[in-house]
Amino acid sequence: MGSMPAKIRRIGVLTSGGDAPGMNAAIRAVTRAAVDKGWEVSGVRQGYAGLIANDVVPLGARNVGGILQRGGTILGSSRSPEFKTPEGRRIALRVLEDNGEDALVVIGGNGSQSGAAELMRMGFPVVGIASTIDNDLYGSDVCLGVDTALNIALEAIDRLKVTASSHHRAFVVEVMGRDCGYLALMAGIAGGSEVIIIPEVETDPEAIAAELTAVYERGKPHAMIVVAEGAKYNADRLGHYFAGHQKRLGFELRITVLGHVQRGGAPGAADRLLGTQMGVAAVEHLARGQHGVLVGLRDGRIGATPLEEVAANKKTLDTALLRLAYILSR
Ligand code: F6P
């Protein structure tokens, strides 16, 4: 953990990795809470890539007006291969020091917080804010952006179910999540799906075929299969697997990949509130001289976890919920 000046004068804030609904609420909260303390705020554009390029703008209370309800991030974001190199990180650190930043707030997911941990190890004060629609970040039970992404996925599932029922079809709906099945599991349960496929549990396509046939024989007018993009049998592979012999399933099969549609939505109430609370908490931690931590939601409260602990641990998914989903789909 690096040292922090006795009195903070200026902090930087950046958003990194995949954008997530609620990031703007967090930027606004960080900025206004910092202004309230008499600090200056630098907005770093395009994540770590912008930091390396010294693409920095001053942020005042007025610059963050009217953004609470907007999806994405007004600062822009990126995945920076250069920051993954020691030389890239050295340049980033020099930019922070040359610009007179006393600390940096990093809003983002796994890769972004690994980057924050690297800066911390180089002695620079950082505080992370847990934000990713994938919800795969240790240190936050629910990350910023998850609730909105989940609701967007649900709206799509609800609509597709209408058409599935009208035509007696089975729909495969693929949701994002990278290697994590959280979005698929929760969207599958909340959307009342018949089958959920996640990377954490290997699924045999023949078991899916048997389940679809059973659903058909139970007299259901539709079958919804929610699959995580990171599953071995994702939408594309399932489509190929059943190509040419769909009839045995009982239903005709259609496939929808939701993709980035889930990321770009306007944040709902939960993410506006979460981003706001997380942003204020990040500033409060810095004001108390606490850094090298990730601000997240733990047991229903805003809390902080050391970045080293975040980097060393993998978040687990409650796969027992699959059984619950199975019972409820009878
Ligand atoms: O991490 C968020 C996420 O949307 C993942 O769910 C997905 O796998 C990935 O980002 C897509 O990345 P990109 O926007 O760079 O294509």
mmCIF file of N, CA, C and O in Angstrom, residues 57 80 227 230 236 240 282:
data_model
loop_
_atom_site.group_PDB
_atom_site.id
_atom_site.type_symbol
_atom_site.label_atom_id
_atom_site.label_comp_id
_atom_site.label_asym_id
_atom_site.label_seq_id
_atom_site.Cartn_x
_atom_site.Cartn_y
_atom_site.Cartn_z
ATOM 1 N N VAL A 57 -9.596 15.454 -18.408
ATOM 2 C CA VAL A 57 -10.376 16.713 -18.385
ATOM 3 C C VAL A 57 -10.753 17.049 -16.936
ATOM 4 O O VAL A 57 -11.006 16.147 -16.137
ATOM 5 N N SER A 80 -7.283 -1.846 -22.279
ATOM 6 C CA SER A 80 -5.980 -1.356 -22.737
ATOM 7 C C SER A 80 -4.889 -2.421 -22.654
ATOM 8 O O SER A 80 -4.400 -2.747 -21.568
ATOM 9 N N VAL A 227 -29.112 -19.466 -21.852
ATOM 10 C CA VAL A 227 -27.747 -19.985 -21.855
ATOM 11 C C VAL A 227 -26.743 -18.841 -21.707
ATOM 12 O O VAL A 227 -26.918 -17.762 -22.279
ATOM 13 N N GLY A 230 -20.635 -18.035 -22.021
ATOM 14 C CA GLY A 230 -19.406 -18.763 -21.725
ATOM 15 C C GLY A 230 -19.599 -20.261 -21.556
ATOM 16 O O GLY A 230 -18.628 -20.987 -21.322
ATOM 17 N N ASP A 236 -24.749 -20.777 -30.201
ATOM 18 C CA ASP A 236 -24.237 -21.191 -31.499
ATOM 19 C C ASP A 236 -24.015 -22.709 -31.536
ATOM 20 O O ASP A 236 -24.456 -23.401 -32.455
ATOM 21 N N HIS A 240 -25.948 -25.653 -33.684
ATOM 22 C CA HIS A 240 -25.275 -26.603 -34.574
ATOM 23 C C HIS A 240 -25.570 -28.039 -34.162
ATOM 24 O O HIS A 240 -25.790 -28.910 -35.000
ATOM 25 N N ALA A 282 -16.296 5.707 -1.941
ATOM 26 C CA ALA A 282 -14.901 5.736 -2.423
ATOM 27 C C ALA A 282 -14.213 7.008 -1.951
ATOM 28 O O ALA A 282 -13.066 6.979 -1.474
#
